[in-house]
Amino acid sequence: MKIYIVYWSGTGNTEIMAQAVYEGAKNNGGDVELKTVSDNVIPEDNDVLVFGCPAMGAEELEPDEFEPYFASIEGKLSGKKVGLFGSYDWGDGEWMRSWQSRVEAAGGILLSEGVIAHSAPDEESLEACRNLGKLATM
């Protein structure tokens, strides 16, 4: 089982979170790879996918790179374990709730509720990211 952490980060906040997810998975014995959305990872049969994207605009996924990528693989999430994380600077996390609903509608199996950080991730959100990484290995 391969774990792919695929993320987009504009300010570096989501990248820091991605590294914490990677650390959690690696420290729990996971076969894990950290990729940016531009690597265009296409999920295989038994892959676990953990996606990271900040909220943009009116609480939506980054529209130029991440949204087109996610839409292109959304139909391949059925039966797959999926984790979500990202940061936001305004609103109440609606983008994460919408994203979780999309994963579930596509048949994906959420590892947990999405992990969100307000602006720069603090130690609590980084620990939640490490835990998400551990969940990806189970």
PDB file of C-alpha atoms in Angstrom:
ATOM      1  CA  MET A   1       0.000   0.000   0.000  1.00  0.00           C
ATOM      2  CA  LYS A   2       1.448   3.322  -1.108  1.00  0.00           C
ATOM      3  CA  ILE A   3       0.485   6.553   0.629  1.00  0.00           C
ATOM      4  CA  TYR A   4       0.574   9.696  -1.477  1.00  0.00           C
ATOM      5  CA  ILE A   5       0.417  13.118   0.134  1.00  0.00           C
ATOM      6  CA  VAL A   6      -0.485  15.549  -2.638  1.00  0.00           C
ATOM      7  CA  TYR A   7      -0.684  19.250  -1.831  1.00  0.00           C
ATOM      8  CA  TRP A   8      -0.728  22.803  -3.158  1.00  0.00           C
ATOM      9  CA  SER A   9       0.659  25.658  -1.083  1.00  0.00           C
ATOM     10  CA  GLY A  10       0.880  29.348  -1.876  1.00  0.00           C
ATOM     11  CA  THR A  11       2.276  30.798   1.354  1.00  0.00           C
ATOM     12  CA  GLY A  12       3.969  27.694   2.743  1.00  0.00           C
ATOM     13  CA  ASN A  13       1.390  26.978   5.465  1.00  0.00           C
ATOM     14  CA  THR A  14      -0.100  23.953   3.703  1.00  0.00           C
ATOM     15  CA  GLU A  15       3.405  22.729   2.824  1.00  0.00           C
ATOM     16  CA  ILE A  16       4.335  22.752   6.532  1.00  0.00           C
ATOM     17  CA  MET A  17       1.194  20.745   7.227  1.00  0.00           C
ATOM     18  CA  ALA A  18       2.042  18.298   4.416  1.00  0.00           C
ATOM     19  CA  GLN A  19       5.470  17.712   5.943  1.00  0.00           C
ATOM     20  CA  ALA A  20       3.838  16.938   9.310  1.00  0.00           C
ATOM     21  CA  VAL A  21       1.458  14.424   7.649  1.00  0.00           C
ATOM     22  CA  TYR A  22       4.488  12.849   5.943  1.00  0.00           C
ATOM     23  CA  GLU A  23       6.350  12.665   9.253  1.00  0.00           C
ATOM     24  CA  GLY A  24       3.398  10.947  10.950  1.00  0.00           C
ATOM     25  CA  ALA A  25       3.058   8.361   8.173  1.00  0.00           C
ATOM     26  CA  LYS A  26       6.795   7.720   7.880  1.00  0.00           C
ATOM     27  CA  ASN A  27       7.272   7.378  11.634  1.00  0.00           C
ATOM     28  CA  ASN A  28       4.456   4.808  11.677  1.00  0.00           C
ATOM     29  CA  GLY A  29       6.159   2.681   9.008  1.00  0.00           C
ATOM     30  CA  GLY A  30       4.253   3.942   5.978  1.00  0.00           C
ATOM     31  CA  ASP A  31       5.453   3.664   2.391  1.00  0.00           C
ATOM     32  CA  VAL A  32       4.823   7.336   1.742  1.00  0.00           C
ATOM     33  CA  GLU A  33       5.622   9.919  -0.915  1.00  0.00           C
ATOM     34  CA  LEU A  34       5.199  13.683  -0.634  1.00  0.00           C
ATOM     35  CA  LYS A  35       4.139  15.266  -3.940  1.00  0.00           C
ATOM     36  CA  THR A  36       2.981  18.665  -5.112  1.00  0.00           C
ATOM     37  CA  VAL A  37      -0.165  18.870  -7.191  1.00  0.00           C
ATOM     38  CA  SER A  38       1.979  19.596 -10.281  1.00  0.00           C
ATOM     39  CA  ASP A  39       3.325  16.014 -10.040  1.00  0.00           C
ATOM     40  CA  ASN A  40      -0.150  14.912 -11.231  1.00  0.00           C
ATOM     41  CA  VAL A  41      -0.374  11.735  -9.134  1.00  0.00           C
ATOM     42  CA  ILE A  42      -2.927   9.305 -10.577  1.00  0.00           C
ATOM     43  CA  PRO A  43      -4.227   6.919  -7.897  1.00  0.00           C
ATOM     44  CA  GLU A  44      -3.782   3.178  -8.344  1.00  0.00           C
ATOM     45  CA  ASP A  45      -5.989   0.443  -6.886  1.00  0.00           C
ATOM     46  CA  ASN A  46      -4.691   0.249  -3.320  1.00  0.00           C
ATOM     47  CA  ASP A  47      -3.253   3.709  -2.804  1.00  0.00           C
ATOM     48  CA  VAL A  48      -4.121   5.885   0.183  1.00  0.00           C
ATOM     49  CA  LEU A  49      -4.433   9.544  -0.754  1.00  0.00           C
ATOM     50  CA  VAL A  50      -3.980  12.500   1.565  1.00  0.00           C
ATOM     51  CA  PHE A  51      -4.686  15.851  -0.047  1.00  0.00           C
ATOM     52  CA  GLY A  52      -3.712  19.310   1.174  1.00  0.00           C
ATOM     53  CA  CYS A  53      -5.053  22.591  -0.141  1.00  0.00           C
ATOM     54  CA  PRO A  54      -5.771  25.959   1.481  1.00  0.00           C
ATOM     55  CA  ALA A  55      -9.076  27.777   1.218  1.00  0.00           C
ATOM     56  CA  MET A  56      -9.070  30.398  -1.499  1.00  0.00           C
ATOM     57  CA  GLY A  57     -11.528  33.062  -2.620  1.00  0.00           C
ATOM     58  CA  ALA A  58     -14.967  32.399  -1.173  1.00  0.00           C
ATOM     59  CA  GLU A  59     -13.798  29.297   0.746  1.00  0.00           C
ATOM     60  CA  GLU A  60     -13.005  27.040  -2.180  1.00  0.00           C
ATOM     61  CA  LEU A  61     -10.068  24.926  -3.311  1.00  0.00           C
ATOM     62  CA  GLU A  62      -7.222  26.730  -5.125  1.00  0.00           C
ATOM     63  CA  PRO A  63      -8.806  27.188  -8.587  1.00  0.00           C
ATOM     64  CA  ASP A  64      -5.910  27.203 -11.066  1.00  0.00           C
ATOM     65  CA  GLU A  65      -3.971  24.042 -10.206  1.00  0.00           C
ATOM     66  CA  PHE A  66      -5.527  22.092  -7.356  1.00  0.00           C
ATOM     67  CA  GLU A  67      -9.215  22.177  -8.322  1.00  0.00           C
ATOM     68  CA  PRO A  68      -8.607  20.963 -11.912  1.00  0.00           C
ATOM     69  CA  TYR A  69      -6.325  18.185 -10.623  1.00  0.00           C
ATOM     70  CA  PHE A  70      -8.774  17.098  -7.914  1.00  0.00           C
ATOM     71  CA  ALA A  71     -11.717  17.159 -10.343  1.00  0.00           C
ATOM     72  CA  SER A  72      -9.714  14.966 -12.755  1.00  0.00           C
ATOM     73  CA  ILE A  73      -9.168  12.205 -10.164  1.00  0.00           C
ATOM     74  CA  GLU A  74     -12.373  12.601  -8.138  1.00  0.00           C
ATOM     75  CA  GLY A  75     -14.003   9.720 -10.031  1.00  0.00           C
ATOM     76  CA  LYS A  76     -11.153   7.406  -8.978  1.00  0.00           C
ATOM     77  CA  LEU A  77     -11.699   7.833  -5.214  1.00  0.00           C
ATOM     78  CA  SER A  78     -14.362   5.152  -4.791  1.00  0.00           C
ATOM     79  CA  GLY A  79     -13.317   2.686  -2.094  1.00  0.00           C
ATOM     80  CA  LYS A  80     -10.066   4.546  -1.375  1.00  0.00           C
ATOM     81  CA  LYS A  81      -8.940   5.860   1.988  1.00  0.00           C
ATOM     82  CA  VAL A  82      -8.653   9.645   1.740  1.00  0.00           C
ATOM     83  CA  GLY A  83      -7.372  12.287   4.142  1.00  0.00           C
ATOM     84  CA  LEU A  84      -7.726  16.058   3.798  1.00  0.00           C
ATOM     85  CA  PHE A  85      -5.898  19.029   5.314  1.00  0.00           C
ATOM     86  CA  GLY A  86      -5.310  22.706   4.674  1.00  0.00           C
ATOM     87  CA  SER A  87      -5.150  26.204   6.054  1.00  0.00           C
ATOM     88  CA  TYR A  88      -7.492  29.155   5.810  1.00  0.00           C
ATOM     89  CA  ASP A  89      -7.444  32.810   6.729  1.00  0.00           C
ATOM     90  CA  TRP A  90     -11.135  33.725   6.883  1.00  0.00           C
ATOM     91  CA  GLY A  91     -14.534  32.070   7.120  1.00  0.00           C
ATOM     92  CA  ASP A  92     -15.411  29.077   9.245  1.00  0.00           C
ATOM     93  CA  GLY A  93     -13.980  26.099   7.349  1.00  0.00           C
ATOM     94  CA  GLU A  94     -16.846  25.684   4.893  1.00  0.00           C
ATOM     95  CA  TRP A  95     -14.367  24.740   2.148  1.00  0.00           C
ATOM     96  CA  MET A  96     -13.276  21.705   4.166  1.00  0.00           C
ATOM     97  CA  ARG A  97     -16.840  20.550   4.805  1.00  0.00           C
ATOM     98  CA  SER A  98     -17.620  20.884   1.090  1.00  0.00           C
ATOM     99  CA  TRP A  99     -14.433  19.030   0.159  1.00  0.00           C
ATOM    100  CA  GLN A 100     -15.239  16.194   2.571  1.00  0.00           C
ATOM    101  CA  SER A 101     -18.717  15.922   1.027  1.00  0.00           C
ATOM    102  CA  ARG A 102     -17.182  15.655  -2.446  1.00  0.00           C
ATOM    103  CA  VAL A 103     -14.899  12.829  -1.330  1.00  0.00           C
ATOM    104  CA  GLU A 104     -17.792  10.953   0.260  1.00  0.00           C
ATOM    105  CA  ALA A 105     -20.043  11.507  -2.792  1.00  0.00           C
ATOM    106  CA  ALA A 106     -17.277  10.011  -4.945  1.00  0.00           C
ATOM    107  CA  GLY A 107     -17.193   6.925  -2.703  1.00  0.00           C
ATOM    108  CA  GLY A 108     -13.976   7.800  -0.883  1.00  0.00           C
ATOM    109  CA  ILE A 109     -13.520   6.691   2.725  1.00  0.00           C
ATOM    110  CA  LEU A 110     -12.391   9.601   4.906  1.00  0.00           C
ATOM    111  CA  LEU A 111      -9.637   8.733   7.370  1.00  0.00           C
ATOM    112  CA  SER A 112     -10.969  11.420   9.745  1.00  0.00           C
ATOM    113  CA  GLU A 113     -12.435  14.884   9.642  1.00  0.00           C
ATOM    114  CA  GLY A 114     -10.248  17.204   7.625  1.00  0.00           C
ATOM    115  CA  VAL A 115      -7.452  18.921   9.518  1.00  0.00           C
ATOM    116  CA  ILE A 116      -7.545  22.701   9.275  1.00  0.00           C
ATOM    117  CA  ALA A 117      -5.264  25.432  10.556  1.00  0.00           C
ATOM    118  CA  HIS A 118      -6.108  29.104  10.810  1.00  0.00           C
ATOM    119  CA  SER A 119      -3.281  30.878   8.964  1.00  0.00           C
ATOM    120  CA  ALA A 120       0.079  29.411   9.994  1.00  0.00           C
ATOM    121  CA  PRO A 121      -0.282  25.971  11.579  1.00  0.00           C
ATOM    122  CA  ASP A 122       0.281  25.869  15.335  1.00  0.00           C
ATOM    123  CA  GLU A 123       1.552  22.879  17.296  1.00  0.00           C
ATOM    124  CA  GLU A 124      -1.987  21.566  17.824  1.00  0.00           C
ATOM    125  CA  SER A 125      -2.754  21.506  14.107  1.00  0.00           C
ATOM    126  CA  LEU A 126       0.671  20.022  13.306  1.00  0.00           C
ATOM    127  CA  GLU A 127       0.024  17.233  15.800  1.00  0.00           C
ATOM    128  CA  ALA A 128      -3.358  16.651  14.129  1.00  0.00           C
ATOM    129  CA  CYS A 129      -1.492  16.403  10.799  1.00  0.00           C
ATOM    130  CA  ARG A 130       0.958  13.869  12.222  1.00  0.00           C
ATOM    131  CA  ASN A 131      -2.026  11.862  13.501  1.00  0.00           C
ATOM    132  CA  LEU A 132      -3.616  12.035  10.039  1.00  0.00           C
ATOM    133  CA  GLY A 133      -0.391  10.591   8.647  1.00  0.00           C
ATOM    134  CA  LYS A 134      -0.514   7.756  11.186  1.00  0.00           C
ATOM    135  CA  LEU A 135      -4.142   7.021  10.262  1.00  0.00           C
ATOM    136  CA  ALA A 136      -3.098   6.741   6.620  1.00  0.00           C
ATOM    137  CA  THR A 137      -0.871   3.781   7.513  1.00  0.00           C
ATOM    138  CA  MET A 138      -3.618   1.757   9.210  1.00  0.00           C
TER     139      MET A 138
END
